[in-house]
Amino acid sequence: MACRSVSAVMDEQALLGLNPNADAPYRQRALAYFEQLKESQDAWEVCADALAKGVYSDDHVKFFCFQVLEHQIKFRHAALSAAQQQLVRETLMKWLQTQLMNAQPEKAFIRNKAAQVFALTFVMEYLTLWPEFFFDILSLVGLNPHGVDVYLRTLMAVDAEVVDRDIVHTPEVSARPAGSAAPGSGPDSDPSLLQETRRNTLIKDSMREQCIPSLVESWFQILTAYQQSQPELTCQCLEVVGAYVSWIDLNLIANDRFVNLLLSQMSMEDLREEACDCLFEIVNKGMDPVDKTKLVESLCQVLQSAGFFNVEQEEDVDFLAKFSRLVNGMGQSLVLSWTKLVKSGSVKEAAETLHAVEAKVPLLLQLLVHEDDDISANMVGFCYDYLHVLKQLPQLTQQQKANVEAVMLAVMKKLTYDDEYNFENEGEDEAMFVEYRKQLKMLLDRLAQVSPELLLEAVRRVFTATMQTWQTAPFMEAEVAIRLLYMLGEALPASHGAHFSGDAAKTSALQDMMRTLVSCGVSSYQHSSVSLEFFETVVRYDKFFIVEPQHIPSVLMAFLDHRGLRHNSPKVRSRVAYLFSRFIKTLHKHMTAFIEDILTRIQDLLELAPPENGFPALLTSDDQLFMFEAAGVLIVSGDSPVERKQVLMRSLLAPLMDAFRLLLAKLLQESVEERQAALADCLSHAVGFASRTSKAFSNKQTVKQCGCTEVYRDCLHSFLPALSCPVQRGALRSAVRSFLHRMIICLEEEVLPFVPAASEHMLKDCEAKDLQEFIPLISQITAKFKRQVSPFLQQIFMPLVLAIFEVLGRPAEENDQTAALEKQMLRRSYFAFIQTIAGSGMNEVMANQGAENMERVLFTIIQGAVEFPDPVAQKTCFIILSRLVELWGGKDGMVGFPDFIYKHIVPACFLAPLKPTFDLSDAQTVLTLSECALTLKMIHLKRGSEFIQFLQHEYLPSLQVAPEISQELCQVLQQPDVKVLKNYIKAFFQRAKL
């Protein structure tokens, strides 16, 4: 086909749309044209022709042509005729030939796409039609740099298609006959994946036999020819060697001429990083442990004699990052070999390998303490594994102990912040250092396992020395000294934080350090990192103050003044508020003498920040929650008489109630929505703070015993009017509802008089979310008070149910996922509510709703069990049905209910599992099926042989179930073992769905 006719055949107008700057209509036309060329049996040939003859100079058109070709090979290869398959091969080779003659190479994105198409063709044809693939390419390109570039890119693309374990290969790659369904389109695509794995194994086996030696030879030639003139090509080739070494014969690469070449390239600035990566892949190759040790040792010998181990003289940190990765790989390989040799009982070889590991420790330490954290982080793996080896040894030599100590010092040094760390505005660099610190913590924990005594002594030495001179020490030294003490808490395990009992040596060392920490004055250090570390450590070791309570006052003062809650850093204040509440909760018994003093000192921190206040508060409202909880604990747990507790709790809560009443009045008059939202936010905080104080009460110290019932009742009186507020309903209802949840626990039956009015308000003009959050409140009341609230439940039952029906019945947009999810969650809540009532044995609540309402509710349960493909809701529905059968299905049950069982409950037990959406491979659905089986069992329990007769002679025949299967099912139903029934029912429906 001549060039002119090709131009005529290709849709030039559509090709204009390939330009990224083209208008939308052109782009759409290009897309449509792409689809047309993909699907046509032979129209794609114009693209092949255009590539072979170099018709187009536009890069986007060339890329487009390769995409069309790629589609044919990937998805339609088996449907192509022999001539068309030949055309693909010829196109690729002609295109490659033109590359050799071009003065300039194609753009990288086109070469990459071409390499992908070469690789796909190779995968499809190497085993059958094109076994000479690589020989043809090599004989064509020789050592032409443009050709070599495409050859190397193709090798990497072949690795991605056939070998790379990090790439998830789709089953679509495997060739299949035209017209057959795509593997993966059916329910089970595993066979195709298996087929692809087998094909890839065959390709690798054939390559090993036929062409790998030639490929390796070509790599050697390329590396030698271009190492001076074309460093980019050489690096590409090194990457190829690294990729292929994992599955080819290692002797082809790990030999003198190849390794010497790689080592010489380790000294060339442009190649050294890639050469390092290549050696890393060689070292990483799985092999016999003795051979691996020999390989690593010979490599180390050469590297050492070439001066690479003198890392302190190396200034290129990018190279050192690669080199440290290589050293880490060598170290970990040796440790792995040692582990295998120990396991197999090879004592001599294991000893030699351990000696080899130990010989690398000086280098490990040099790199671990390197000032560049990336280089240091690369060594953590080897260091961790080496410590694991030491942990397994019966006894450590002096040298090994010295190594452990050196690792400790290295870790302590590297834990230290540098000057550039930005504490007030932490960015990406800071986040990376935090991650790196976590890795170092792992090493510290491992050190503690190897030698807890050594670690304790080392930390004590550093800590004591730093605390003696903290006034002159840089902040990072003071911080890391306290940090190390903090880290000991996790490194040296203790049950429930009991670090100050048991092992005398440990407890006395920790006690000494804690005593120093709280008495040396370091809490006054003027740096946020030191302040934070001080309070974190004090709270981690709060049990210390039980042993030495005399230090509590001084630490309390640190919490309460400019060092803690009044620190100039908001970050410190926020964290200290949380830590203060923890400190109080643990040690409140030792604070009875200071309670009122503490409450006075924190009074301003317990004030509700008004919305119009322009000044930022010391603490955020979230931080204040911890302060109110701490205040509550102090009041409740003190030794004061009940009257005093009452006074203190009222003085804590009264300001919240007063502020609430004022703000609510303001909200009702406010018309600007933004101001309304700010006021509602403030009102919600007031309720939240009051709610949080109630966390101080326990089973022993109840609200009643502390004389605080009245003040919380007053809170209810103050807060409940917000439920009738016509604006900002969502926020206010949510806050008051949470408070009611707490009061049900704390006030018990005292809360009941407030519930009917609150419920009435909460059911007015509600959305799905409101109802969904209201139902758990009613369920909590039902489960806690049972018969006590039966009259109230009978009264609220239908209004609540009707409100739910109304919301569920509202029309919604078809694609509105949020609305659909809200309705699903509401439906679940509704069924959970019915389950609570049925489960509490209060059948009269439902029975007294009148026949029509009762029927309506029962039908929603049947509908929930069968119609909605939501296994969570379906399971609840079957639990309800089973319970109702138990309550009303017997001889003296509800009139007319047996009829309902046979007409609706029994069919539900069969129709639900037969639905196409009822997925028996899903765990949640299987649980639903179990409840369905239990419902059938309950029906049999209540109705006996009458039920069996109904199944055998009426219902199962109506489903065309064979008589022998019916009989089998009925026999299983009559057996006492429920597990047998559950298994049988699952098998029954699996068969029915085939």
Short mmCIF file of C-alpha atoms in Angstrom, two decimals, residues 34 80 320 339 381 438 448 461 570 606 671 684 711 738 802 890 912 959 970 974 983:
data_model
loop_
_atom_site.label_atom_id
_atom_site.label_comp_id
_atom_site.label_asym_id
_atom_site.label_seq_id
_atom_site.Cartn_x
_atom_site.Cartn_y
_atom_site.Cartn_z
CA PHE A 34 -9.63 4.29 18.10
CA LEU A 80 -5.66 -12.94 13.50
CA LEU A 320 26.33 5.66 49.71
CA THR A 339 19.73 -19.60 60.06
CA GLY A 381 17.24 -4.62 58.45
CA LYS A 438 10.04 4.15 64.67
CA ALA A 448 16.39 -5.08 75.15
CA ARG A 461 24.50 6.54 81.86
CA PRO A 570 -0.73 25.14 71.54
CA LEU A 606 -13.14 25.04 82.26
CA SER A 671 -31.15 34.92 61.71
CA SER A 684 -23.07 21.33 71.75
CA VAL A 711 -27.44 18.54 89.52
CA SER A 738 -25.47 11.70 73.61
CA LEU A 802 -44.41 5.46 61.14
CA GLY A 890 -47.25 -22.35 70.29
CA ALA A 912 -34.58 -15.52 50.71
CA LEU A 959 -41.32 -25.49 44.85
CA CYS A 970 -37.74 -33.12 57.11
CA GLN A 974 -36.42 -33.45 63.36
CA ASN A 983 -24.73 -27.69 57.22
#
